[in-house]
mmCIF file of C-alpha atoms and ligand atoms in Angstrom:
data_model
loop_
_atom_site.group_PDB
_atom_site.id
_atom_site.type_symbol
_atom_site.label_atom_id
_atom_site.label_comp_id
_atom_site.label_asym_id
_atom_site.label_seq_id
_atom_site.Cartn_x
_atom_site.Cartn_y
_atom_site.Cartn_z
ATOM 1 C CA UNK A 1 128.840 1.416 159.080
ATOM 2 C CA UNK A 2 126.755 1.626 155.967
ATOM 3 C CA UNK A 3 124.535 4.612 155.807
ATOM 4 C CA UNK A 4 121.037 3.783 154.679
ATOM 5 C CA UNK A 5 119.126 6.435 152.931
ATOM 6 C CA UNK A 6 115.948 6.609 150.950
ATOM 7 C CA UNK A 7 116.826 7.101 147.318
ATOM 8 C CA UNK A 8 115.469 10.411 146.160
ATOM 9 C CA UNK A 9 113.499 10.311 142.954
ATOM 10 C CA UNK A 10 113.945 13.514 141.024
ATOM 11 C CA UNK A 11 110.647 15.342 140.803
ATOM 12 C CA UNK A 12 109.186 15.152 137.306
ATOM 13 C CA UNK A 13 109.365 18.431 135.526
ATOM 14 C CA UNK A 14 106.156 19.342 133.767
ATOM 15 C CA UNK A 15 106.692 21.835 130.974
ATOM 16 C CA UNK A 16 103.672 23.841 130.008
ATOM 17 C CA UNK A 17 103.285 26.098 126.989
ATOM 18 C CA UNK A 18 100.478 28.662 127.155
ATOM 19 C CA UNK A 19 99.650 32.303 126.392
ATOM 20 C CA UNK A 20 98.159 33.409 129.699
ATOM 21 C CA UNK A 21 100.209 36.478 130.541
ATOM 22 C CA UNK A 22 97.754 39.298 131.411
ATOM 23 C CA UNK A 23 96.980 40.087 135.073
ATOM 24 C CA UNK A 24 93.843 37.939 135.336
ATOM 25 C CA UNK A 25 95.272 35.178 133.143
ATOM 26 C CA UNK A 26 98.472 34.862 135.203
ATOM 27 C CA UNK A 27 96.489 34.588 138.402
ATOM 28 C CA UNK A 28 94.375 31.811 136.905
ATOM 29 C CA UNK A 29 97.278 29.695 135.603
ATOM 30 C CA UNK A 30 99.038 30.324 138.942
ATOM 31 C CA UNK A 31 96.397 28.142 140.593
ATOM 32 C CA UNK A 32 97.504 25.205 138.462
ATOM 33 C CA UNK A 33 101.168 25.845 139.085
ATOM 34 C CA UNK A 34 100.605 25.873 142.866
ATOM 35 C CA UNK A 35 98.497 22.765 142.748
ATOM 36 C CA UNK A 36 101.054 20.819 140.702
ATOM 37 C CA UNK A 37 103.949 22.021 142.848
ATOM 38 C CA UNK A 38 102.127 20.878 145.959
ATOM 39 C CA UNK A 39 101.766 17.455 144.385
ATOM 40 C CA UNK A 40 105.547 17.300 144.056
ATOM 41 C CA UNK A 41 106.003 18.179 140.396
ATOM 42 C CA UNK A 42 108.358 20.793 139.071
ATOM 43 C CA UNK A 43 106.553 23.456 137.047
ATOM 44 C CA UNK A 44 108.431 24.523 133.957
ATOM 45 C CA UNK A 45 106.534 27.537 132.672
ATOM 46 C CA UNK A 46 106.691 28.469 129.014
ATOM 47 C CA UNK A 47 104.413 31.466 128.628
ATOM 48 C CA UNK A 48 104.346 33.176 125.245
ATOM 49 C CA UNK A 49 102.692 36.600 125.332
ATOM 50 C CA UNK A 50 100.196 37.498 122.645
ATOM 51 C CA UNK A 51 96.423 37.445 122.982
ATOM 52 C CA UNK A 52 94.602 34.480 121.469
ATOM 53 C CA UNK A 53 97.798 32.522 121.043
ATOM 54 C CA UNK A 54 99.177 33.117 117.529
ATOM 55 C CA UNK A 55 102.706 33.653 118.884
ATOM 56 C CA UNK A 56 102.339 30.677 121.224
ATOM 57 C CA UNK A 57 101.454 28.405 118.303
ATOM 58 C CA UNK A 58 104.552 29.546 116.406
ATOM 59 C CA UNK A 59 106.683 28.844 119.492
ATOM 60 C CA UNK A 60 105.089 25.420 119.871
ATOM 61 C CA UNK A 61 105.942 24.452 116.308
ATOM 62 C CA UNK A 62 109.542 25.547 116.821
ATOM 63 C CA UNK A 63 109.803 23.488 120.007
ATOM 64 C CA UNK A 64 108.361 20.399 118.376
ATOM 65 C CA UNK A 65 110.682 20.714 115.377
ATOM 66 C CA UNK A 66 113.616 21.015 117.787
ATOM 67 C CA UNK A 67 112.531 17.725 119.403
ATOM 68 C CA UNK A 68 111.620 19.520 122.581
ATOM 69 C CA UNK A 69 107.834 19.273 122.771
ATOM 70 C CA UNK A 70 106.343 20.466 126.068
ATOM 71 C CA UNK A 71 104.496 18.048 128.382
ATOM 72 C CA UNK A 72 101.342 20.005 127.641
ATOM 73 C CA UNK A 73 100.436 22.887 125.361
ATOM 74 C CA UNK A 74 97.441 25.170 125.153
ATOM 75 C CA UNK A 75 95.771 24.039 121.953
ATOM 76 C CA UNK A 76 92.105 24.111 121.150
ATOM 77 C CA UNK A 77 89.347 23.007 118.860
ATOM 78 C CA UNK A 78 90.040 21.097 115.657
ATOM 79 C CA UNK A 79 93.795 21.695 115.904
ATOM 80 C CA UNK A 80 93.883 19.118 118.717
ATOM 81 C CA UNK A 81 93.022 16.542 116.055
ATOM 82 C CA UNK A 82 95.645 17.965 113.695
ATOM 83 C CA UNK A 83 98.394 17.354 116.263
ATOM 84 C CA UNK A 84 96.991 13.906 117.046
ATOM 85 C CA UNK A 85 96.950 13.034 113.337
ATOM 86 C CA UNK A 86 100.660 13.750 113.251
ATOM 87 C CA UNK A 87 101.152 11.229 116.043
ATOM 88 C CA UNK A 88 102.428 13.823 118.473
ATOM 89 C CA UNK A 89 99.985 13.342 121.343
ATOM 90 C CA UNK A 90 99.636 10.711 124.047
ATOM 91 C CA UNK A 91 96.353 9.333 125.403
ATOM 92 C CA UNK A 92 95.309 10.379 128.894
ATOM 93 C CA UNK A 93 92.291 8.063 129.198
ATOM 94 C CA UNK A 94 93.164 6.980 132.718
ATOM 95 C CA UNK A 95 92.514 10.570 133.875
ATOM 96 C CA UNK A 96 89.292 10.873 131.929
ATOM 97 C CA UNK A 97 86.820 8.424 133.399
ATOM 98 C CA UNK A 98 83.560 10.279 133.868
ATOM 99 C CA UNK A 99 84.302 13.120 131.462
ATOM 100 C CA UNK A 100 81.629 11.916 129.060
ATOM 101 C CA UNK A 101 78.902 12.834 131.519
ATOM 102 C CA UNK A 102 80.697 15.739 133.169
ATOM 103 C CA UNK A 103 81.248 17.724 129.963
ATOM 104 C CA UNK A 104 78.883 19.172 127.365
ATOM 105 C CA UNK A 105 78.880 16.617 124.494
ATOM 106 C CA UNK A 106 80.410 19.037 121.946
ATOM 107 C CA UNK A 107 83.326 19.692 124.263
ATOM 108 C CA UNK A 108 83.825 16.064 125.247
ATOM 109 C CA UNK A 109 84.121 15.261 121.549
ATOM 110 C CA UNK A 110 86.751 17.946 120.964
ATOM 111 C CA UNK A 111 89.036 16.473 123.637
ATOM 112 C CA UNK A 112 89.287 13.154 121.801
ATOM 113 C CA UNK A 113 91.206 11.843 118.862
ATOM 114 C CA UNK A 114 89.640 8.604 117.678
ATOM 115 C CA UNK A 115 88.880 6.534 120.750
ATOM 116 C CA UNK A 116 91.262 8.332 123.065
ATOM 117 C CA UNK A 117 91.229 11.471 125.129
ATOM 118 C CA UNK A 118 94.316 13.504 124.267
ATOM 119 C CA UNK A 119 93.414 16.888 125.768
ATOM 120 C CA UNK A 120 91.801 18.312 128.891
ATOM 121 C CA UNK A 121 89.436 21.312 128.955
ATOM 122 C CA UNK A 122 89.691 24.197 131.422
ATOM 123 C CA UNK A 123 86.613 26.344 131.176
ATOM 124 C CA UNK A 124 84.002 27.875 128.928
ATOM 125 C CA UNK A 125 84.572 31.413 127.738
ATOM 126 C CA UNK A 126 81.703 33.277 126.148
ATOM 127 C CA UNK A 127 82.628 35.528 123.257
ATOM 128 C CA UNK A 128 79.437 37.538 122.742
ATOM 129 C CA UNK A 129 79.969 39.970 125.594
ATOM 130 C CA UNK A 130 80.059 43.741 125.617
ATOM 131 C CA UNK A 131 81.857 45.334 128.608
ATOM 132 C CA UNK A 132 80.661 48.770 129.626
ATOM 133 C CA UNK A 133 82.063 51.203 132.172
ATOM 134 C CA UNK A 134 79.209 51.847 134.617
ATOM 135 C CA UNK A 135 80.146 55.403 135.622
ATOM 136 C CA UNK A 136 80.488 56.367 131.959
ATOM 137 C CA UNK A 137 77.136 54.763 131.198
ATOM 138 C CA UNK A 138 75.469 56.662 134.048
ATOM 139 C CA UNK A 139 77.187 59.875 133.046
ATOM 140 C CA UNK A 140 75.620 59.802 129.591
ATOM 141 C CA UNK A 141 72.332 58.456 130.930
ATOM 142 C CA UNK A 142 72.566 55.368 128.753
ATOM 143 C CA UNK A 143 71.517 51.758 129.109
ATOM 144 C CA UNK A 144 73.122 48.550 127.829
ATOM 145 C CA UNK A 145 72.228 48.362 124.134
ATOM 146 C CA UNK A 146 70.080 45.423 123.034
ATOM 147 C CA UNK A 147 70.088 46.321 119.326
ATOM 148 C CA UNK A 148 72.536 47.931 116.889
ATOM 149 C CA UNK A 149 70.566 51.211 116.698
ATOM 150 C CA UNK A 150 70.730 51.393 120.519
ATOM 151 C CA UNK A 151 74.417 50.579 120.392
ATOM 152 C CA UNK A 152 75.170 53.393 117.940
ATOM 153 C CA UNK A 153 73.016 55.829 119.914
ATOM 154 C CA UNK A 154 75.028 55.024 123.049
ATOM 155 C CA UNK A 155 78.309 55.272 121.131
ATOM 156 C CA UNK A 156 77.270 58.768 119.989
ATOM 157 C CA UNK A 157 76.542 59.776 123.585
ATOM 158 C CA UNK A 158 79.958 58.556 124.707
ATOM 159 C CA UNK A 159 81.613 60.433 121.908
ATOM 160 C CA UNK A 160 79.727 63.629 122.770
ATOM 161 C CA UNK A 161 80.914 63.250 126.378
ATOM 162 C CA UNK A 162 84.564 62.962 125.308
ATOM 163 C CA UNK A 163 84.720 59.222 126.071
ATOM 164 C CA UNK A 164 86.197 56.811 123.507
ATOM 165 C CA UNK A 165 83.052 54.911 122.469
ATOM 166 C CA UNK A 166 84.690 51.559 121.683
ATOM 167 C CA UNK A 167 88.041 50.364 123.043
ATOM 168 C CA UNK A 168 89.627 48.091 120.465
ATOM 169 C CA UNK A 169 92.938 46.621 119.525
ATOM 170 C CA UNK A 170 93.554 46.338 115.796
ATOM 171 C CA UNK A 171 94.923 42.796 115.722
ATOM 172 C CA UNK A 172 93.410 40.175 113.400
ATOM 173 C CA UNK A 173 91.774 38.145 116.181
ATOM 174 C CA UNK A 174 90.256 41.224 117.796
ATOM 175 C CA UNK A 175 88.885 42.366 114.440
ATOM 176 C CA UNK A 176 87.393 38.897 114.072
ATOM 177 C CA UNK A 177 85.791 39.185 117.500
ATOM 178 C CA UNK A 178 83.847 42.271 116.455
ATOM 179 C CA UNK A 179 82.858 40.879 113.063
ATOM 180 C CA UNK A 180 81.833 37.481 114.456
ATOM 181 C CA UNK A 181 79.567 39.211 116.970
ATOM 182 C CA UNK A 182 77.831 41.037 114.144
ATOM 183 C CA UNK A 183 77.400 37.702 112.324
ATOM 184 C CA UNK A 184 75.822 36.232 115.456
ATOM 185 C CA UNK A 185 73.464 39.192 115.723
ATOM 186 C CA UNK A 186 71.775 37.901 112.554
ATOM 187 C CA UNK A 187 70.621 34.898 114.628
ATOM 188 C CA UNK A 188 72.077 31.532 115.623
ATOM 189 C CA UNK A 189 70.813 29.910 112.406
ATOM 190 C CA UNK A 190 72.540 32.480 110.241
ATOM 191 C CA UNK A 191 75.743 32.030 112.262
ATOM 192 C CA UNK A 192 75.546 28.240 111.913
ATOM 193 C CA UNK A 193 74.923 28.321 108.169
ATOM 194 C CA UNK A 194 77.625 30.934 107.576
ATOM 195 C CA UNK A 195 80.480 29.996 109.877
ATOM 196 C CA UNK A 196 79.936 26.334 110.732
ATOM 197 C CA UNK A 197 78.432 24.982 107.516
ATOM 198 C CA UNK A 198 80.151 27.584 105.291
ATOM 199 C CA UNK A 199 77.009 27.678 103.169
ATOM 200 C CA UNK A 200 77.887 29.731 100.057
ATOM 201 C CA UNK A 201 74.395 31.241 99.759
ATOM 202 C CA UNK A 202 74.466 32.548 103.321
ATOM 203 C CA UNK A 203 78.047 33.756 103.032
ATOM 204 C CA UNK A 204 77.230 35.634 99.845
ATOM 205 C CA UNK A 205 73.865 37.010 100.998
ATOM 206 C CA UNK A 206 72.653 40.587 101.292
ATOM 207 C CA UNK A 207 72.445 39.912 105.047
ATOM 208 C CA UNK A 208 76.200 39.316 105.033
ATOM 209 C CA UNK A 209 76.684 42.611 103.179
ATOM 210 C CA UNK A 210 74.761 44.203 106.076
ATOM 211 C CA UNK A 211 77.145 42.479 108.532
ATOM 212 C CA UNK A 212 80.118 44.146 106.868
ATOM 213 C CA UNK A 213 78.283 47.493 106.774
ATOM 214 C CA UNK A 214 77.613 47.310 110.523
ATOM 215 C CA UNK A 215 81.210 46.255 111.196
ATOM 216 C CA UNK A 216 82.463 49.284 109.252
ATOM 217 C CA UNK A 217 80.208 51.535 111.289
ATOM 218 C CA UNK A 218 81.441 50.064 114.603
ATOM 219 C CA UNK A 219 84.987 50.698 113.429
ATOM 220 C CA UNK A 220 84.233 54.406 113.082
ATOM 221 C CA UNK A 221 83.891 54.530 116.889
ATOM 222 C CA UNK A 222 87.423 53.265 117.631
ATOM 223 C CA UNK A 223 90.016 55.806 118.772
ATOM 224 C CA UNK A 224 93.016 56.746 116.644
ATOM 225 C CA UNK A 225 95.527 54.643 118.550
ATOM 226 C CA UNK A 226 93.751 51.333 118.118
ATOM 227 C CA UNK A 227 96.062 49.657 115.613
ATOM 228 C CA UNK A 228 98.076 46.860 117.226
ATOM 229 C CA UNK A 229 96.798 47.526 120.756
ATOM 230 C CA UNK A 230 96.747 44.478 123.049
ATOM 231 C CA UNK A 231 93.315 43.391 124.237
ATOM 232 C CA UNK A 232 94.073 43.914 127.935
ATOM 233 C CA UNK A 233 95.127 47.504 127.259
ATOM 234 C CA UNK A 234 91.783 48.043 125.561
ATOM 235 C CA UNK A 235 90.101 46.509 128.628
ATOM 236 C CA UNK A 236 92.131 48.849 130.840
ATOM 237 C CA UNK A 237 90.615 51.782 128.917
ATOM 238 C CA UNK A 238 87.134 50.595 129.894
ATOM 239 C CA UNK A 239 88.213 49.900 133.484
ATOM 240 C CA UNK A 240 89.523 53.462 133.848
ATOM 241 C CA UNK A 241 86.565 55.055 132.071
ATOM 242 C CA UNK A 242 88.681 56.429 129.244
ATOM 243 C CA UNK A 243 86.541 54.269 126.968
ATOM 244 C CA UNK A 244 82.896 53.280 127.239
ATOM 245 C CA UNK A 245 82.689 49.767 125.791
ATOM 246 C CA UNK A 246 84.672 46.802 124.533
ATOM 247 C CA UNK A 247 83.744 43.694 122.571
ATOM 248 C CA UNK A 248 85.686 40.853 124.187
ATOM 249 C CA UNK A 249 85.353 37.333 125.533
ATOM 250 C CA UNK A 250 84.949 37.082 129.278
ATOM 251 C CA UNK A 251 88.652 36.785 130.016
ATOM 252 C CA UNK A 252 88.188 40.581 130.056
ATOM 253 C CA UNK A 253 86.294 39.998 133.303
ATOM 254 C CA UNK A 254 89.492 38.514 134.734
ATOM 255 C CA UNK A 255 91.057 41.971 134.240
ATOM 256 C CA UNK A 256 88.146 43.759 135.910
ATOM 257 C CA UNK A 257 88.304 41.292 138.824
ATOM 258 C CA UNK A 258 92.067 41.716 139.085
ATOM 259 C CA UNK A 259 91.487 45.477 139.397
ATOM 260 C CA UNK A 260 88.921 44.787 142.178
ATOM 261 C CA UNK A 261 86.030 45.949 140.033
ATOM 262 C CA UNK A 262 82.580 44.565 140.682
ATOM 263 C CA UNK A 263 79.974 43.895 137.978
ATOM 264 C CA UNK A 264 76.873 45.996 138.431
ATOM 265 C CA UNK A 265 78.785 48.655 140.415
ATOM 266 C CA UNK A 266 81.863 49.417 138.336
ATOM 267 C CA UNK A 267 81.025 47.824 135.036
ATOM 268 C CA UNK A 268 78.256 46.103 133.167
ATOM 269 C CA UNK A 269 78.450 42.862 131.208
ATOM 270 C CA UNK A 270 75.839 42.783 128.474
ATOM 271 C CA UNK A 271 75.471 40.309 125.655
ATOM 272 C CA UNK A 272 76.413 41.966 122.383
ATOM 273 C CA UNK A 273 73.520 43.628 120.516
ATOM 274 C CA UNK A 274 71.028 41.204 118.980
ATOM 275 C CA UNK A 275 72.660 38.056 120.381
ATOM 276 C CA UNK A 276 70.520 37.257 123.436
ATOM 277 C CA UNK A 277 69.629 33.785 122.125
ATOM 278 C CA UNK A 278 73.148 32.858 121.089
ATOM 279 C CA UNK A 279 76.252 31.819 122.985
ATOM 280 C CA UNK A 280 79.502 31.732 121.056
ATOM 281 C CA UNK A 281 82.060 29.808 123.048
ATOM 282 C CA UNK A 282 85.702 28.960 123.195
ATOM 283 C CA UNK A 283 87.143 26.291 125.434
ATOM 284 C CA UNK A 284 90.788 26.359 126.431
ATOM 285 C CA UNK A 285 92.469 23.012 126.648
ATOM 286 C CA UNK A 286 95.865 21.436 127.134
ATOM 287 C CA UNK A 287 96.948 18.702 124.738
ATOM 288 C CA UNK A 288 99.579 16.236 125.909
ATOM 289 C CA UNK A 289 102.726 15.648 123.887
ATOM 290 C CA UNK A 290 104.732 12.461 123.616
ATOM 291 C CA UNK A 291 107.837 12.838 125.777
ATOM 292 C CA UNK A 292 111.114 11.265 124.640
ATOM 293 C CA UNK A 293 109.352 8.670 122.504
ATOM 294 C CA UNK A 294 107.130 7.373 125.361
ATOM 295 C CA UNK A 295 103.776 6.228 124.015
ATOM 296 C CA UNK A 296 102.216 6.467 127.477
ATOM 297 C CA UNK A 297 101.442 9.649 129.340
ATOM 298 C CA UNK A 298 103.809 10.360 132.244
ATOM 299 C CA UNK A 299 102.708 10.600 135.861
ATOM 300 C CA UNK A 300 102.983 14.376 135.587
ATOM 301 C CA UNK A 301 100.801 14.529 132.497
ATOM 302 C CA UNK A 302 98.107 12.395 134.112
ATOM 303 C CA UNK A 303 98.265 14.498 137.285
ATOM 304 C CA UNK A 304 97.937 17.654 135.196
ATOM 305 C CA UNK A 305 94.819 16.348 133.442
ATOM 306 C CA UNK A 306 93.236 15.177 136.697
ATOM 307 C CA UNK A 307 93.996 18.437 138.473
ATOM 308 C CA UNK A 308 92.542 20.593 135.698
ATOM 309 C CA UNK A 309 89.291 18.629 135.778
ATOM 310 C CA UNK A 310 89.077 18.530 139.595
ATOM 311 C CA UNK A 311 86.071 20.415 140.943
ATOM 312 C CA UNK A 312 88.146 22.676 143.197
ATOM 313 C CA UNK A 313 90.455 23.734 140.380
ATOM 314 C CA UNK A 314 87.553 24.209 137.984
ATOM 315 C CA UNK A 315 86.010 26.674 140.407
ATOM 316 C CA UNK A 316 89.087 28.685 141.384
ATOM 317 C CA UNK A 317 90.510 28.905 137.872
ATOM 318 C CA UNK A 318 87.308 30.344 136.427
ATOM 319 C CA UNK A 319 86.845 32.758 139.337
ATOM 320 C CA UNK A 320 90.147 34.354 138.304
ATOM 321 C CA UNK A 321 89.831 33.814 134.580
ATOM 322 C CA UNK A 322 86.352 35.245 134.013
ATOM 323 C CA UNK A 323 85.018 32.032 132.506
ATOM 324 C CA UNK A 324 82.635 29.402 133.861
ATOM 325 C CA UNK A 325 83.677 25.845 134.744
ATOM 326 C CA UNK A 326 83.558 23.490 131.804
ATOM 327 C CA UNK A 327 82.316 20.716 134.097
ATOM 328 C CA UNK A 328 78.559 20.876 134.210
ATOM 329 C CA UNK A 329 78.459 19.585 137.796
ATOM 330 C CA UNK A 330 80.464 22.413 139.366
ATOM 331 C CA UNK A 331 78.082 24.901 140.989
ATOM 332 C CA UNK A 332 78.472 28.593 140.169
ATOM 333 C CA UNK A 333 77.166 29.785 143.546
ATOM 334 C CA UNK A 334 80.419 31.601 144.377
ATOM 335 C CA UNK A 335 80.486 33.358 141.018
ATOM 336 C CA UNK A 336 79.428 36.893 140.087
ATOM 337 C CA UNK A 337 76.285 37.815 138.169
ATOM 338 C CA UNK A 338 78.010 37.803 134.777
ATOM 339 C CA UNK A 339 79.182 34.216 135.274
ATOM 340 C CA UNK A 340 75.749 33.224 136.556
ATOM 341 C CA UNK A 341 74.180 34.690 133.436
ATOM 342 C CA UNK A 342 76.740 32.909 131.307
ATOM 343 C CA UNK A 343 75.938 29.609 133.027
ATOM 344 C CA UNK A 344 72.158 30.059 132.660
ATOM 345 C CA UNK A 345 72.542 31.012 128.998
ATOM 346 C CA UNK A 346 74.851 28.045 128.416
ATOM 347 C CA UNK A 347 72.156 25.746 129.787
ATOM 348 C CA UNK A 348 69.409 27.254 127.641
ATOM 349 C CA UNK A 349 71.430 27.517 124.437
ATOM 350 C CA UNK A 350 72.678 23.941 124.804
ATOM 351 C CA UNK A 351 68.994 23.012 124.492
ATOM 352 C CA UNK A 352 67.963 25.572 121.866
ATOM 353 C CA UNK A 353 70.926 24.992 119.548
ATOM 354 C CA UNK A 354 72.274 28.500 120.166
ATOM 355 C CA UNK A 355 75.477 27.191 121.799
ATOM 356 C CA UNK A 356 77.928 27.798 118.959
ATOM 357 C CA UNK A 357 81.672 27.295 118.548
ATOM 358 C CA UNK A 358 83.571 30.512 117.885
ATOM 359 C CA UNK A 359 85.356 30.696 114.563
ATOM 360 C CA UNK A 360 87.461 33.628 115.740
ATOM 361 C CA UNK A 361 88.827 31.479 118.576
ATOM 362 C CA UNK A 362 89.648 28.324 116.684
ATOM 363 C CA UNK A 363 86.690 26.209 117.763
ATOM 364 C CA UNK A 364 85.442 25.436 114.277
ATOM 365 C CA UNK A 365 86.984 25.013 110.772
ATOM 366 C CA UNK A 366 90.538 24.012 109.983
ATOM 367 C CA UNK A 367 93.321 26.436 110.825
ATOM 368 C CA UNK A 368 93.754 27.045 107.091
ATOM 369 C CA UNK A 369 90.115 27.965 106.423
ATOM 370 C CA UNK A 370 89.775 29.988 109.624
ATOM 371 C CA UNK A 371 93.027 31.766 108.726
ATOM 372 C CA UNK A 372 91.764 32.659 105.242
ATOM 373 C CA UNK A 373 88.505 34.036 106.664
ATOM 374 C CA UNK A 374 90.452 36.028 109.254
ATOM 375 C CA UNK A 375 92.610 37.466 106.465
ATOM 376 C CA UNK A 376 89.499 38.530 104.544
ATOM 377 C CA UNK A 377 88.014 40.279 107.583
ATOM 378 C CA UNK A 378 91.315 41.893 108.564
ATOM 379 C CA UNK A 379 91.833 43.136 105.036
ATOM 380 C CA UNK A 380 88.402 44.721 105.144
ATOM 381 C CA UNK A 381 89.157 46.373 108.491
ATOM 382 C CA UNK A 382 92.481 47.721 107.268
ATOM 383 C CA UNK A 383 91.338 49.129 103.946
ATOM 384 C CA UNK A 384 88.523 51.153 102.550
ATOM 385 C CA UNK A 385 87.069 48.107 100.822
ATOM 386 C CA UNK A 386 83.292 48.334 100.495
ATOM 387 C CA UNK A 387 81.009 45.744 102.134
ATOM 388 C CA UNK A 388 80.249 44.014 98.806
ATOM 389 C CA UNK A 389 83.954 43.458 98.214
ATOM 390 C CA UNK A 390 84.298 42.185 101.802
ATOM 391 C CA UNK A 391 81.620 39.586 101.111
ATOM 392 C CA UNK A 392 83.297 38.517 97.871
ATOM 393 C CA UNK A 393 86.577 37.940 99.693
ATOM 394 C CA UNK A 394 84.781 36.075 102.454
ATOM 395 C CA UNK A 395 83.149 33.684 99.985
ATOM 396 C CA UNK A 396 86.522 33.020 98.349
ATOM 397 C CA UNK A 397 88.194 32.524 101.741
ATOM 398 C CA UNK A 398 85.593 29.983 102.820
ATOM 399 C CA UNK A 399 86.745 27.724 99.961
ATOM 400 C CA UNK A 400 90.379 27.715 101.036
ATOM 401 C CA UNK A 401 91.050 24.267 102.479
HETATM 402 C C1 LIG B 1 91.831 32.217 125.128
HETATM 403 C C2 LIG B 1 91.677 32.897 126.470
HETATM 404 C C3 LIG B 1 92.653 34.044 126.563
HETATM 405 C C4 LIG B 1 92.480 34.967 125.377
HETATM 406 C C5 LIG B 1 93.370 36.190 125.391
HETATM 407 C C6 LIG B 1 91.789 33.215 123.993
HETATM 408 O O1 LIG B 1 92.134 32.572 122.808
HETATM 409 O O2 LIG B 1 90.807 31.286 124.942
HETATM 410 O O3 LIG B 1 91.914 31.982 127.502
HETATM 411 O O4 LIG B 1 92.472 34.700 127.791
HETATM 412 O O5 LIG B 1 92.732 34.253 124.201
HETATM 413 O O6 LIG B 1 94.702 35.854 125.471
#
C-alpha cells in the first residue's frame, strides 16, 4: 500500500540583523520573534551589541560582502536610500497599502526608494529627554530643570549630596546626544538651519560657540568612569540613584520599565532644558534585502513588514521599548505619562514645524557628513579644545560630503 502524506514545506527562515540587546530592547524585539514564530516562520536572530548600531552596520556590510545578506536589517534614515541605490533591497509594496495615511509624511517618505517601499518603521523615539531619579530629586529638593541655569543649579545640588550629577557614556553617539540637545535648546529654527540645512552662518555663529560652551560645562558633571560606558549602564546608574540625571532617547524608559520603575514615582521624564517646543526624533526601521537574487520579497519578508505595522504589534513593541507607535492611528491609552506626553508633543510639533530628525541618530544628512560632524564633536569632548575651535571644526565637517 502506498502511504499518502502531506508534503512538508520547510518553514522559511527569516534572518534579522539588529542591535537590540539591552533588557528593554530584547523584550521589545522578542514580541516580533514570537509573532513571526507563531505564523510559522523560523526566526534567525543576528543581534550585534553596541548602542546606536555602529557595530551592527559593520557586521551588515561584512554579511553583504560575503553574499549572505539578512532578510531584514535595522537601518534607518537616509542610509535606507543608500542601500537601495546599490540595488540591494527588494520592494515590499504589497505590505504597505495604507501606510501613506497611517504614517507621518516625513516618515512615510523615508521608507521609500523611488516609487517603492523598501523598509518598514517600528516606532518613534524622542531624543530630547532628560531622565531623573525621583528619590534623588526629592532628596536635594530640586525640580526638573526647564533652563540651563536651572539644570546646572540642580547638578550642583546632586554633586553636593554625593550623587553623580549626570550619568554618561563617553561613546561618540552619546556625546552627540548631549551636544544635539544643546543645539535644540537654541530653538527649532536654529536646529533646522544648523543641522538640517547645514547653513554655514548658523554653524559658525556666536550662538554655536555658546552651544559648545554649554556642552563643555555639562561634561564637567560626568563622573570619572564615563569613558566608553554603555548607555544602559548609565541608565542603570539613574535607576539605582547613584546618578541624578541622564540625557538619552526614550529607549532608556524601556530599561526603567524592565526594572519595574514607574514614571512619576521612581523617575521623572522631562524634556531637556530649553527644548519644550522641539521634538527630535529617530525612527527604527527594517530594510529588506534581496535574497539569493530574487527580485521579489519573500513570504517571510512580507509577513515581517505586515506584522511590524500591525496595530497590536505597534502597541506592545513600544510599551516595552519606551517609544510611541509610529502609526498615528494606534491609541496610546495603555501607555505611561511619558509616552502620552511624547505623543501630544509629536502632534503639536508636527504642526508647528518643531518635529525634527535627529542628526545623532542617522535621520538626516549622509552617513559621511553625519560621521564628520560626530568626529568634530567627539574630538571636542575628548580634548581641551576651546569652543571657538569646536565651531571651526564643525563648519569644516559640515562640508564633508
Ligand atoms: C535606536 C534605538 C536603540 C538605541 C540604543 C538607537 O539608535 O534607534 O532603538 O534602543 O539606539 O541601542
